[in-house]
Tab-separated table of C-alpha atoms and ligand atoms in Angstrom:
chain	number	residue	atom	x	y	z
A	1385	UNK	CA	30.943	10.347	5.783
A	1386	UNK	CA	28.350	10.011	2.785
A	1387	UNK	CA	24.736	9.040	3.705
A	1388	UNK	CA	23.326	6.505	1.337
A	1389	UNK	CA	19.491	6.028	0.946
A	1390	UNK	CA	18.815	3.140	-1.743
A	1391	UNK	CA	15.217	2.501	-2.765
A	1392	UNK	CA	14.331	-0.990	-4.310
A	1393	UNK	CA	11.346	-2.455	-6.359
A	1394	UNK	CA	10.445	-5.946	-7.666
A	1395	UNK	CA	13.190	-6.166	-10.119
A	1396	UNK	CA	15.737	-6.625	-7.210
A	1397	UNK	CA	13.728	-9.863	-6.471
A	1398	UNK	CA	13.018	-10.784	-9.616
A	1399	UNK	CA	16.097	-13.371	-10.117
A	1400	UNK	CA	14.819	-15.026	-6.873
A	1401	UNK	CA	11.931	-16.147	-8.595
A	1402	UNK	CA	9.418	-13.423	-7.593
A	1403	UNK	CA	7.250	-12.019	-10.251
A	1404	UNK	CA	7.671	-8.431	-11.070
A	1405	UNK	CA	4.651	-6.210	-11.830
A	1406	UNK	CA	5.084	-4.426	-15.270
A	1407	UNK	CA	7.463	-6.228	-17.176
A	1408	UNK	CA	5.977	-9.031	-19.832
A	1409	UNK	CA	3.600	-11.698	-18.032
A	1410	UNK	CA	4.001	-9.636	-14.762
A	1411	UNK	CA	1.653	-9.930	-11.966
A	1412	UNK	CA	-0.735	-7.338	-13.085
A	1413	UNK	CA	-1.127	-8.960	-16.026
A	1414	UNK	CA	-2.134	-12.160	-14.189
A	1415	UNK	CA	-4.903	-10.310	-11.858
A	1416	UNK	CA	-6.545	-7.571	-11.853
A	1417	UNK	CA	-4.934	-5.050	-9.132
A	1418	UNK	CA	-8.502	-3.594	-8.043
A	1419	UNK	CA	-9.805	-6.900	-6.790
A	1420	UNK	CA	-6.522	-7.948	-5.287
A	1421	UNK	CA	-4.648	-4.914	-3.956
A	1422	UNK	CA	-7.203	-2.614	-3.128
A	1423	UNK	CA	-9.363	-1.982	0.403
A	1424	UNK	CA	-12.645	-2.122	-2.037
A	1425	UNK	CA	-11.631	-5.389	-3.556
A	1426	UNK	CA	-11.009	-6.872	-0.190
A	1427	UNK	CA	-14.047	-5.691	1.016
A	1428	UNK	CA	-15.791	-7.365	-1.794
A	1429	UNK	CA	-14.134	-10.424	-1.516
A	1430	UNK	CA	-11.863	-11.265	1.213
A	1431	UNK	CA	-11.044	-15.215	0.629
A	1432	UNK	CA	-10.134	-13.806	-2.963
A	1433	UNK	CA	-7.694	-11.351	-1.936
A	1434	UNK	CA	-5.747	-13.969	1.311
A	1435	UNK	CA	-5.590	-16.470	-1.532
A	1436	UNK	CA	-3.706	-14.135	-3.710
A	1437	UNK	CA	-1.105	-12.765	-1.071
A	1438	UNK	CA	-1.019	-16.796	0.634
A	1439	UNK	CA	0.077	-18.048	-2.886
A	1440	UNK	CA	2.889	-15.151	-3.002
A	1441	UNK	CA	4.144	-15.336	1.019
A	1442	UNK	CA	4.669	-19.262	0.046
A	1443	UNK	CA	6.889	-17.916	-3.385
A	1444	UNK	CA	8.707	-15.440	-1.408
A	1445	UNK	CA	9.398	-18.540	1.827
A	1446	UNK	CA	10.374	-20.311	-1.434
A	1447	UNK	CA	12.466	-18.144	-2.416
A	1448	UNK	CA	15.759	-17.211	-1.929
A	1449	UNK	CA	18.158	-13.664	-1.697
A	1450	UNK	CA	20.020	-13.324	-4.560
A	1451	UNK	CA	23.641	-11.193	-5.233
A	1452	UNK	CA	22.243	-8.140	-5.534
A	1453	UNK	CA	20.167	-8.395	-1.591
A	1454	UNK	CA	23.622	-9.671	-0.543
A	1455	UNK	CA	25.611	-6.770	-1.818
A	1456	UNK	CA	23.217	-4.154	0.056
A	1457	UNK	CA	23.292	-6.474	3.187
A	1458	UNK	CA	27.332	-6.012	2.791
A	1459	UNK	CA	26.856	-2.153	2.008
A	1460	UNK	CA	24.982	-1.780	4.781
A	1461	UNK	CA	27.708	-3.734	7.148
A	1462	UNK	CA	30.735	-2.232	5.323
A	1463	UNK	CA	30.231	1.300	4.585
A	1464	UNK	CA	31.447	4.100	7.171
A	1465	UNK	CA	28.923	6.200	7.145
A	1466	UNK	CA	24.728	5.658	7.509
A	1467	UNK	CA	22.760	3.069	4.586
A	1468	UNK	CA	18.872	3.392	4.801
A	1469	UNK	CA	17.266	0.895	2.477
A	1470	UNK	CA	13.844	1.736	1.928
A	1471	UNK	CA	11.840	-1.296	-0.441
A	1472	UNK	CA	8.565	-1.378	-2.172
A	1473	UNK	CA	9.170	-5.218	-1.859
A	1474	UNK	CA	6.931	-7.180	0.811
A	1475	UNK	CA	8.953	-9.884	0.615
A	1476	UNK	CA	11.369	-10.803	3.243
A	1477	UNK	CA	14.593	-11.441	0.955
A	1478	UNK	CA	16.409	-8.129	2.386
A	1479	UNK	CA	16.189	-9.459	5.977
A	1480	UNK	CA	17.044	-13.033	4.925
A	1481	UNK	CA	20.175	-11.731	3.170
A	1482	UNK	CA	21.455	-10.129	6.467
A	1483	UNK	CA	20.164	-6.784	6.633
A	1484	UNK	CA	19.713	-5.078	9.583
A	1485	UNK	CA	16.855	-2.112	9.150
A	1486	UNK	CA	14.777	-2.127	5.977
A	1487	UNK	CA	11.703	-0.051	5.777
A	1488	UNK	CA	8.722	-1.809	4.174
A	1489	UNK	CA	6.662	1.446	2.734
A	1490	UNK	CA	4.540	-1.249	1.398
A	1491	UNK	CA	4.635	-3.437	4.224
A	1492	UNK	CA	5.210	-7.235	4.618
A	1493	UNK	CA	4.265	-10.141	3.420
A	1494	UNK	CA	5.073	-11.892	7.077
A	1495	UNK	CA	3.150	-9.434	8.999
A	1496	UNK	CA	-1.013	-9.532	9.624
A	1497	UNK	CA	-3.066	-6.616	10.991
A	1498	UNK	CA	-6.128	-6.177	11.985
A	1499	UNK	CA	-8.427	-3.769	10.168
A	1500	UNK	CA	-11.002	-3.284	13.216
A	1501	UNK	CA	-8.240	-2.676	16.226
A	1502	UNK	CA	-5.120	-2.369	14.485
A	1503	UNK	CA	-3.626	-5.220	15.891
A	1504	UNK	CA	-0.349	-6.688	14.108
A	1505	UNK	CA	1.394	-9.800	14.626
A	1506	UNK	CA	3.414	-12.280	12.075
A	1507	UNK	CA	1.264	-13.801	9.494
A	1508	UNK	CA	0.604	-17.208	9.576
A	1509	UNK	CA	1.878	-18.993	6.179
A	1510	UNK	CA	-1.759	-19.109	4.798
A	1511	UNK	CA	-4.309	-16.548	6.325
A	1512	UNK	CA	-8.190	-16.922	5.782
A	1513	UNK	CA	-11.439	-14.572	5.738
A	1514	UNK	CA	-12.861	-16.948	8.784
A	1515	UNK	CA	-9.525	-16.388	11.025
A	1516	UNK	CA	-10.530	-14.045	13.823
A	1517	UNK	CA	-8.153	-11.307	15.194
A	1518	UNK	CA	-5.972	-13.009	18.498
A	1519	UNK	CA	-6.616	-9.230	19.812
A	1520	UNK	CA	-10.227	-8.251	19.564
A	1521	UNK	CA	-11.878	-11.414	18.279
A	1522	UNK	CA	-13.347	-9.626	15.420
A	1523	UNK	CA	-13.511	-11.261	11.805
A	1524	UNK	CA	-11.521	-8.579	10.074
A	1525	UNK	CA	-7.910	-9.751	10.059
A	1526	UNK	CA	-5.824	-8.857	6.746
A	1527	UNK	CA	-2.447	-9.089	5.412
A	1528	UNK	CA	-0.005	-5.873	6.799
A	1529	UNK	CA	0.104	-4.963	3.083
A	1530	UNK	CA	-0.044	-0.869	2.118
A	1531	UNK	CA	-2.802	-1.722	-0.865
A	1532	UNK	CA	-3.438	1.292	-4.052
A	1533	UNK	CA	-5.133	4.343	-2.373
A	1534	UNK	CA	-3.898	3.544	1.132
A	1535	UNK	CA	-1.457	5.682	2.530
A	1536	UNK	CA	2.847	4.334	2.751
A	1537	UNK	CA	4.369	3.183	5.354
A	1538	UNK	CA	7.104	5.407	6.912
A	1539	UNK	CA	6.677	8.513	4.657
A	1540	UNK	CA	7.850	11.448	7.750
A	1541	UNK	CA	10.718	8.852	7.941
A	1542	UNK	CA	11.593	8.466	4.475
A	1543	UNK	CA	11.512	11.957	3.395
A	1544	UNK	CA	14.226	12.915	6.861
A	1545	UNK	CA	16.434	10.690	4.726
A	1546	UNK	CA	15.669	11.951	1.731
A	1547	UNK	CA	16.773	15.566	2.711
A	1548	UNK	CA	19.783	14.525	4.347
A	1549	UNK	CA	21.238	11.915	1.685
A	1550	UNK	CA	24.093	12.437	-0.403
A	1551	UNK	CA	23.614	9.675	-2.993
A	1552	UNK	CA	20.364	7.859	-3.782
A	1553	UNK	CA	20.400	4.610	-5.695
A	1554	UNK	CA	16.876	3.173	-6.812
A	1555	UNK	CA	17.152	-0.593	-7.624
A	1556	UNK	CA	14.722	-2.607	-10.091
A	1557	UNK	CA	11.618	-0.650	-10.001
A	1558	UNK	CA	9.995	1.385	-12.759
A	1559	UNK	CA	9.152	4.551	-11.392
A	1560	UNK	CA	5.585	4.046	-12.123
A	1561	UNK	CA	3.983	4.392	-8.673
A	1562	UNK	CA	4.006	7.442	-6.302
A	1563	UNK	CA	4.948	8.164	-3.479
A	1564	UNK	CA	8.019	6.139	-4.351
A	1565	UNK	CA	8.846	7.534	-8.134
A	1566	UNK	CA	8.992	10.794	-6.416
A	1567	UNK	CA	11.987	9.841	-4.417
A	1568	UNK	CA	14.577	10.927	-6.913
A	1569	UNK	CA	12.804	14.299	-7.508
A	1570	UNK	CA	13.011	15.225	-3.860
A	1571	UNK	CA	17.039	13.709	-3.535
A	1572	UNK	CA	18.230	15.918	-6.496
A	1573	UNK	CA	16.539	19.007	-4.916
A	1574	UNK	CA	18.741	18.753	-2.248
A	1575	UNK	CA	21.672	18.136	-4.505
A	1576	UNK	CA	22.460	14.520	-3.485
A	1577	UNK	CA	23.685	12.449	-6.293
A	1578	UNK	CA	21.581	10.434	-7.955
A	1579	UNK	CA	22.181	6.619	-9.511
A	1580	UNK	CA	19.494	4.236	-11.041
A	1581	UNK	CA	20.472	0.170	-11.342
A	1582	UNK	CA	17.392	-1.434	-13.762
A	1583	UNK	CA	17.496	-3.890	-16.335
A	1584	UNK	CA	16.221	-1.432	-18.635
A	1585	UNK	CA	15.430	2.800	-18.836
A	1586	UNK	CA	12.912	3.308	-16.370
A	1587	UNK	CA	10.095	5.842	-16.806
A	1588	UNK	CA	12.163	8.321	-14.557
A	1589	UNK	CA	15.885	7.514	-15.991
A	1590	UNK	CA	16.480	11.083	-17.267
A	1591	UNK	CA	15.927	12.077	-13.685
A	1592	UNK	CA	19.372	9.947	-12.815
A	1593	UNK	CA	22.759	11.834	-13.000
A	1594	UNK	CA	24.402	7.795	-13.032
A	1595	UNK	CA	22.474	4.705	-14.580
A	1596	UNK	CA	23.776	0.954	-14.696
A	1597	UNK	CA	21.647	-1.148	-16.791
A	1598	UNK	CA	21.725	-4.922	-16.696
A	1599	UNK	CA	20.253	-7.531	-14.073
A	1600	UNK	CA	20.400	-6.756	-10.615
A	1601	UNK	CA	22.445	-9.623	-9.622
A	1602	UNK	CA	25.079	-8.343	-11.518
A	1603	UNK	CA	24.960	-4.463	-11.624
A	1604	UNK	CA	24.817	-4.197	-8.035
A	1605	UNK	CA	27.334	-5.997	-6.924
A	1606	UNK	CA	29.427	-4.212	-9.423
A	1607	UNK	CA	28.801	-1.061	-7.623
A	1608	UNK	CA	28.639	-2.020	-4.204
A	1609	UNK	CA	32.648	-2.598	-4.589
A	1610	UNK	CA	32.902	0.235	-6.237
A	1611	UNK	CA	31.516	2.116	-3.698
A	1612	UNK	CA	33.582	0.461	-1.083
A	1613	UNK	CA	36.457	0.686	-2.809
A	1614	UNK	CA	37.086	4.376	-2.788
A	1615	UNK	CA	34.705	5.153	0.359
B	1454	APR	N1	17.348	-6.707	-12.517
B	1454	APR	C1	17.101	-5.372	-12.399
B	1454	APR	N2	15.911	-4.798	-12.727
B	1454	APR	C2	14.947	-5.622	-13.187
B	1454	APR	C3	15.119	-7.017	-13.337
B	1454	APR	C4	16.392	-7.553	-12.976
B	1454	APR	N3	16.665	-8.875	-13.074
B	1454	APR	N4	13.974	-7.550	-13.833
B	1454	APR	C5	13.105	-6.521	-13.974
B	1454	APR	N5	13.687	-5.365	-13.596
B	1454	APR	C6	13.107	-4.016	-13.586
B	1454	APR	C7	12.127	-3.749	-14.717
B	1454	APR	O1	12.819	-3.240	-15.847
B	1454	APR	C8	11.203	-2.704	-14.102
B	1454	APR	O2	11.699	-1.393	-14.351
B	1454	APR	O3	12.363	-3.901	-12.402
B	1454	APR	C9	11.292	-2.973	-12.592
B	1454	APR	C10	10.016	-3.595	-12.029
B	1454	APR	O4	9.004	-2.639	-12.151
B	1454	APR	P1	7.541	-2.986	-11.590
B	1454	APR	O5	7.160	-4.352	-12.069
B	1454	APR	O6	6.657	-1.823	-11.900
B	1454	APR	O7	7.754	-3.119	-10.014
B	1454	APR	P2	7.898	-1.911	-8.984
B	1454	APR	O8	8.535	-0.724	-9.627
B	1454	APR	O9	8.534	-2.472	-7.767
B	1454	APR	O10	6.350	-1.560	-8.638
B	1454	APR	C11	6.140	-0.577	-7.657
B	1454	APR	O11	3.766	-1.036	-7.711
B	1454	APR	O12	2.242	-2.733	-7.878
B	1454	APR	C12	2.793	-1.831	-7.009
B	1454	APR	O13	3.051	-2.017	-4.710
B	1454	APR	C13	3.480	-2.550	-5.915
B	1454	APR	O14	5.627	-2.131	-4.908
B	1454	APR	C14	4.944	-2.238	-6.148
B	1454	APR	C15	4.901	-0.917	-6.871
């Protein structure tokens, strides 16, 4: 039977509530990335960096799954053969819409680490500079979050999926950040087919041999019955 792997980005969140990145009065239009989402700006200014990530774990607890998290939850219950959803998304609104095994390449929003011993446990709803790790005592606890220049989550994992899919479906996300935008590249090398679900062309559309434009909510859905319907 047909082995799915489905990629997903903001936009698949975005009619929960959560702010997507690019798009018009996105979050990188709101703060600058290098003092929020890098290792330097945390380094420079820890308290900065928890507040930012404290004000969007209490959005995404706000929030909730919408249609299109549901539909993948169902594909993932329904379909005969294997569905690997890997997400860019820290958020938890895969999980809370009933699916099983996501992989966070990104990591989570729930989850803290520490950056002296590596330590990980499930983040409390607001973190601070002054909490000390519960492991080694040290001050250096962070949020499990895969920030620009750090390496993925996952990737040995990912790719094994990659070149044994037969379709690949990338949900709401531009195609603007590697490793991720590469995804499709390395799927229709080995000849899987290849479907994109955005509200709009992304920068990697022509790379798509199928495209369904419109909101998530809608579009996905849509082809999650399709799907099921003639397995
Ligand atoms: N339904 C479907 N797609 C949507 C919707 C919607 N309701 N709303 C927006 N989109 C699409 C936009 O058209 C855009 O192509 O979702 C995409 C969001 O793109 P980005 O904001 O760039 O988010 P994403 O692609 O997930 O960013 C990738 O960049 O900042 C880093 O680590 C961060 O994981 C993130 C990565």
């Amino acid at each position: 039977m047909k082995k799915i792997v489905i990629l997903t980005g903001a936009g698949i969140s975005a009619e929960s509530g959560l702010g997507t990145f690019r798009d018009k009065d996105g979050v990188w239009s709101q703060y600058d990335l290098e003092e929020v989402a890098t290792p330097e700006g945390f380094f420079r200014n820890p308290e900065k960096v928890h507040h930012f990530y404290n004000m969007r774990r209490a959005n995404a607890m706000a929030a909730q799954p919408n249609a299109a998290h549901d539909a993948l939850a169902r594909l993932e219950r329904d379909w005969p053969g294997q569905v690997i959803l890997v997400t860019q998304n820290i958020d938890d609104l895969h999980e809370r819409a009933g699916h099983q095994r996501v992989i966070h390449m990104h990591g989570e929003l729930m989850e803290a680490k520490c950056a002296a011993c590596d330590a990980h446990w499930p983040a409390p709803e607001r973190m601070r500079a002054s909490d000390p790790c519960p492991e080694c005592g040290e001050l250096s606890t962070r949020p499990d979050i895969v920030w620009f220049g750090e390496i993925p989550y996952d990737m040995d994992l990912i790719e094994k999926h990659l070149t044994q899919c037969d379709v690949f479906a990338s949900v709401g996300t531009s195609g603007q950040v590697y490793p991720a935008a590469g995804f499709v590249l390395q799927a229709n090398a080995m000849g899987a087919h290849t479907v994109e679900l955005n509200l709009e062309p992304s920068e990697l559309s022509g790379m798509f041999e199928e495209r369904h434009e419109g909101p998530a909510s809608e579009i996905v859905p849509d082809w999650v019955e399709a799907l099921l319907s003639r397995p």
